[in-house]
Structure formats: structure tokens, C-alpha cells
Short mmCIF file of C-alpha atoms in Angstrom, two decimals:
data_model
loop_
_atom_site.label_atom_id
_atom_site.label_comp_id
_atom_site.label_asym_id
_atom_site.label_seq_id
_atom_site.Cartn_x
_atom_site.Cartn_y
_atom_site.Cartn_z
CA TYR E 1 8.35 11.91 -56.45
CA ALA E 2 9.14 9.36 -59.26
CA GLY E 3 12.76 9.26 -59.59
CA ALA E 4 12.72 8.64 -55.65
CA ASP E 5 9.96 5.86 -55.42
CA ALA E 6 12.09 4.01 -58.60
CA ALA E 7 15.28 4.51 -56.72
CA LEU E 8 13.54 3.00 -53.95
CA LYS E 9 11.65 0.12 -55.63
CA LYS E 10 15.08 -1.25 -56.77
CA ALA E 11 16.90 -0.94 -53.44
CA ALA E 12 14.12 -2.80 -52.41
CA SER E 13 14.25 -5.47 -54.92
CA LEU E 14 18.27 -5.59 -54.15
CA SER E 15 17.64 -6.40 -50.41
CA ASP E 16 14.76 -5.27 -48.42
CA SER E 17 15.87 -3.50 -45.34
CA PRO E 18 14.34 -1.20 -42.43
CA GLN E 19 16.32 1.65 -43.81
CA ILE E 20 14.23 1.24 -47.01
CA THR E 21 11.02 0.92 -45.37
CA GLU E 22 11.93 4.07 -43.39
CA ALA E 23 12.80 5.80 -46.22
CA ARG E 24 9.59 4.74 -48.22
CA ALA E 25 7.67 5.99 -45.36
CA ARG E 26 9.51 9.58 -45.17
CA LEU E 27 8.59 10.17 -49.17
CA GLU E 28 4.50 8.86 -48.50
CA VAL E 29 5.03 11.95 -45.64
CA ALA E 30 6.20 13.79 -48.49
CA ARG E 31 3.55 12.96 -50.76
CA GLY E 32 1.08 13.82 -48.13
CA ASN E 33 -0.02 10.30 -47.35
CA PRO E 34 1.35 9.58 -43.91
CA ARG E 35 -1.43 7.14 -43.15
CA ASN E 36 0.43 5.00 -45.94
CA ALA E 37 3.73 5.73 -44.01
CA LEU E 38 1.97 4.04 -40.89
CA ARG E 39 1.08 1.25 -42.76
CA LEU E 40 4.31 0.80 -44.53
CA LEU E 41 6.42 1.64 -40.82
CA ALA E 42 3.94 -0.72 -38.80
CA GLY E 43 4.39 -3.71 -41.50
CA GLY E 44 8.42 -3.64 -41.11
CA PRO E 45 10.67 -4.45 -38.12
CA GLN E 46 9.84 -2.79 -34.96
CA THR E 47 13.53 -0.70 -34.43
CA VAL E 48 14.40 2.01 -32.32
CA GLN E 49 14.84 4.44 -35.80
CA SER E 50 11.28 2.86 -37.64
CA LEU E 51 9.25 4.02 -34.03
CA TRP E 52 11.21 7.41 -34.20
CA GLU E 53 9.53 7.59 -37.62
CA GLN E 54 6.25 6.44 -36.53
CA GLN E 55 6.60 8.55 -33.59
CA TYR E 56 7.22 11.74 -35.96
CA VAL E 57 4.45 10.82 -38.05
CA HIS E 58 1.70 10.14 -34.98
CA GLY E 59 2.87 13.78 -33.63
CA ALA E 60 2.41 15.57 -37.47
CA LEU E 61 -1.02 14.23 -37.60
CA GLY E 62 -1.99 14.94 -33.60
CA ASP E 63 -2.05 11.43 -32.45
CA ARG E 64 0.02 12.43 -29.29
CA ARG E 65 -0.74 9.43 -27.20
CA ALA E 66 0.16 7.02 -30.34
CA ALA E 67 3.36 9.35 -30.90
CA VAL E 68 3.92 8.71 -27.10
CA GLN E 69 3.44 5.06 -27.18
CA ALA E 70 5.67 4.66 -30.21
CA GLU E 71 8.93 6.56 -28.26
CA GLU E 72 8.37 4.48 -25.38
CA ARG E 73 8.61 1.41 -27.25
CA ALA E 74 11.63 2.76 -28.65
CA LEU E 75 13.21 3.38 -25.37
CA LYS E 76 12.59 -0.12 -24.59
CA LEU E 77 14.35 -1.20 -27.65
CA ALA E 78 17.58 1.15 -27.32
CA LYS E 79 21.01 -0.09 -26.26
CA PRO E 80 21.44 1.01 -22.50
CA GLY E 81 24.64 3.22 -21.89
CA GLY E 82 24.71 5.24 -24.90
CA ALA E 83 24.12 7.65 -27.49
CA GLU E 84 20.69 6.07 -28.50
CA GLN E 85 19.36 5.72 -25.25
CA GLY E 86 19.99 9.58 -24.67
CA SER E 87 18.40 10.11 -28.09
CA ALA E 88 15.60 7.63 -26.93
CA LEU E 89 15.15 9.60 -23.30
CA ASN E 90 14.92 13.13 -25.30
CA ASN E 91 12.38 11.78 -27.94
CA LEU E 92 10.13 10.36 -25.47
CA GLY E 93 10.21 13.75 -23.65
CA VAL E 94 9.58 15.66 -26.80
CA ALA E 95 6.59 13.55 -27.32
CA LEU E 96 5.19 13.42 -23.70
CA TYR E 97 6.25 17.81 -23.72
CA GLU E 98 4.13 18.14 -26.81
CA ALA E 99 1.37 15.81 -25.07
CA GLY E 100 1.10 18.49 -22.42
CA GLU E 101 3.18 16.06 -19.97
CA SER E 102 5.67 18.69 -19.13
CA ARG E 103 7.03 17.32 -16.01
CA ARG E 104 7.84 13.94 -17.15
CA ALA E 105 9.40 15.06 -20.07
CA LEU E 106 11.52 17.22 -17.46
CA GLU E 107 12.65 13.77 -15.72
CA LEU E 108 13.80 12.36 -19.40
CA TYR E 109 15.35 15.49 -20.80
CA GLU E 110 17.71 15.15 -17.50
CA LYS E 111 18.02 11.51 -17.90
CA SER E 112 18.96 12.14 -21.34
CA VAL E 113 21.30 14.94 -20.40
CA ALA E 114 23.21 12.55 -18.28
CA ALA E 115 23.59 10.12 -20.73
CA PHE E 116 24.99 11.86 -23.47
CA GLN E 117 27.93 13.30 -20.65
CA GLN E 118 28.49 9.93 -20.03
CA VAL E 119 28.73 9.11 -23.30
CA ALA E 120 30.47 12.47 -24.04
CA SER E 121 33.42 11.19 -21.35
CA ASN E 122 34.24 7.86 -23.40
CA PRO E 123 38.04 7.96 -24.63
CA SER E 124 36.58 7.44 -27.92
CA PRO E 125 36.74 10.75 -29.88
CA GLN E 126 33.91 9.74 -32.28
CA LEU E 127 31.39 8.71 -29.46
CA SER E 128 32.98 11.53 -27.50
CA SER E 129 32.03 14.05 -30.16
CA ILE E 130 28.67 13.00 -31.16
CA ALA E 131 27.40 12.68 -27.65
CA LYS E 132 28.74 16.85 -27.30
CA THR E 133 26.93 17.64 -30.40
CA HIS E 134 23.15 16.28 -28.95
CA ILE E 135 24.19 17.75 -25.18
CA PRO E 136 23.00 21.34 -26.78
CA MET E 137 19.71 20.24 -27.94
CA VAL E 138 18.70 18.20 -25.18
CA ALA E 139 19.87 20.93 -22.51
CA ALA E 140 17.59 23.47 -24.57
CA ASN E 141 14.83 20.94 -24.44
CA LEU E 142 15.55 20.94 -20.29
CA GLY E 143 15.60 24.81 -20.30
CA LEU E 144 12.26 25.09 -22.16
CA ALA E 145 10.48 22.68 -19.54
CA PHE E 146 12.39 24.10 -16.30
CA TRP E 147 10.70 27.35 -17.83
CA GLN E 148 7.51 26.03 -18.37
CA ALA E 149 7.47 24.52 -14.84
CA GLY E 150 8.42 27.90 -13.27
CA ASP E 151 11.81 27.31 -12.44
CA LEU E 152 13.71 30.12 -13.88
CA ALA E 153 17.21 29.81 -12.46
CA LYS E 154 17.38 26.13 -13.65
CA ALA E 155 16.11 27.13 -17.13
CA GLY E 156 18.74 29.52 -17.64
CA GLU E 157 21.49 27.23 -16.26
CA ALA E 158 19.92 24.49 -19.06
CA PHE E 159 20.35 27.07 -21.20
CA ARG E 160 24.00 28.29 -20.58
CA GLY E 161 24.23 24.88 -20.91
CA ALA E 162 22.78 24.40 -24.38
CA LEU E 163 24.47 27.51 -25.70
CA ASP E 164 28.19 26.42 -24.13
CA GLY E 165 27.53 23.09 -26.00
CA ARG E 166 27.04 24.85 -29.12
CA ALA E 167 30.06 26.65 -28.80
CA PHE E 168 32.11 23.42 -28.01
CA TYR E 169 30.84 21.60 -31.36
CA GLU E 170 30.82 24.78 -34.00
CA THR E 171 34.43 25.37 -32.55
CA ARG E 172 35.28 21.76 -32.98
CA GLY E 173 33.61 21.69 -36.55
CA ASP E 174 35.57 25.19 -37.75
CA ALA E 175 38.75 23.38 -36.94
CA LEU E 176 37.77 20.04 -38.37
CA ASN E 177 36.53 22.57 -41.67
CA ASN E 178 40.13 24.06 -41.47
CA GLU E 179 42.75 21.25 -41.42
#
């Protein structure tokens, strides 16, 4: 970790940024110091990404309520109508699911899929492709939530959507690698 620490200190001396703070926090987690990571993240700017990092650390520590609160704040900061909002909805759903609130998680997964589908319909090939790579993961989360709720028909539908979406981006990746 010494090399990573030195590189991050050098980068911070050039320009302290939220990304450097987040990387330093990840290094603290890797070292086994998650509480130090949380102190770093809490002391830096509160961005969507830094709040996602806080959620991860709180979740790893088993503090589900704090993880949910971090994700709720991230969702408030996320740009509406885009992939960031779709990710924030999914991430809050995951935090709620892990906190035992699967009904609320299910609602957020549905909203997340809808947000990514909206972005996927964007005429920009780059934005559309980014959204299409996220849909399978969220659809799988949705399938798990439906399954846990006992709605096997909707769970199957969501899992089929996840598999179809995954096939899209795997095929797309193969096509890009062969160009």
C-alpha cells in the first residue's frame, strides 16, 4: 500500500479533488481501516460518488441504516433524468434490500429500470450503450425483489429482461472488439 499512498499524496499535493479523497478512502478500506475511510469521506465534498462510497463502507460495517441514509442523500444530489439518477435509484434499492426493506427496494428498482430505459432511448450511441449495460444488473435486482415478495411471474419476467439485456451488451462488446 505504500506505493498507492505515495501516489495519492503526490496527486493531492497537485490538486485535491473528490476523486482523490475517494481513492484515499478506498485505500483505507483495503488496509482494513473503514472508519478512517468514513472520516475522509465525511470531511470531503459530499458528491453522489462520495456518498456511494460511504454507503459501501457503512454496509461493509453492517450499519444498514447509515448506508440507506447515505444513498438517500446521493439520490437527492443525482442529476434527474439520467444514468446517474438510475444508478442512485438502484443503489438506494440495494441498501434498502440489505436493510430488510424489500418492498421499498422493489419500487426503486422499477424506477431505476425505467430511468435507464429512458436513457437507453437517447439518440447518443454512447449514452444509450451506457444505459443498456446497466439495465441487466438492475433487472436482476428487480427479479430478486419480486422473487422475495413471492411474485414468481414478475420475477421470471425481470430475470428474462436481465438475460436479454446482458446478451445485448455481450454481443455489442464482441462486435466492438472485432472492429
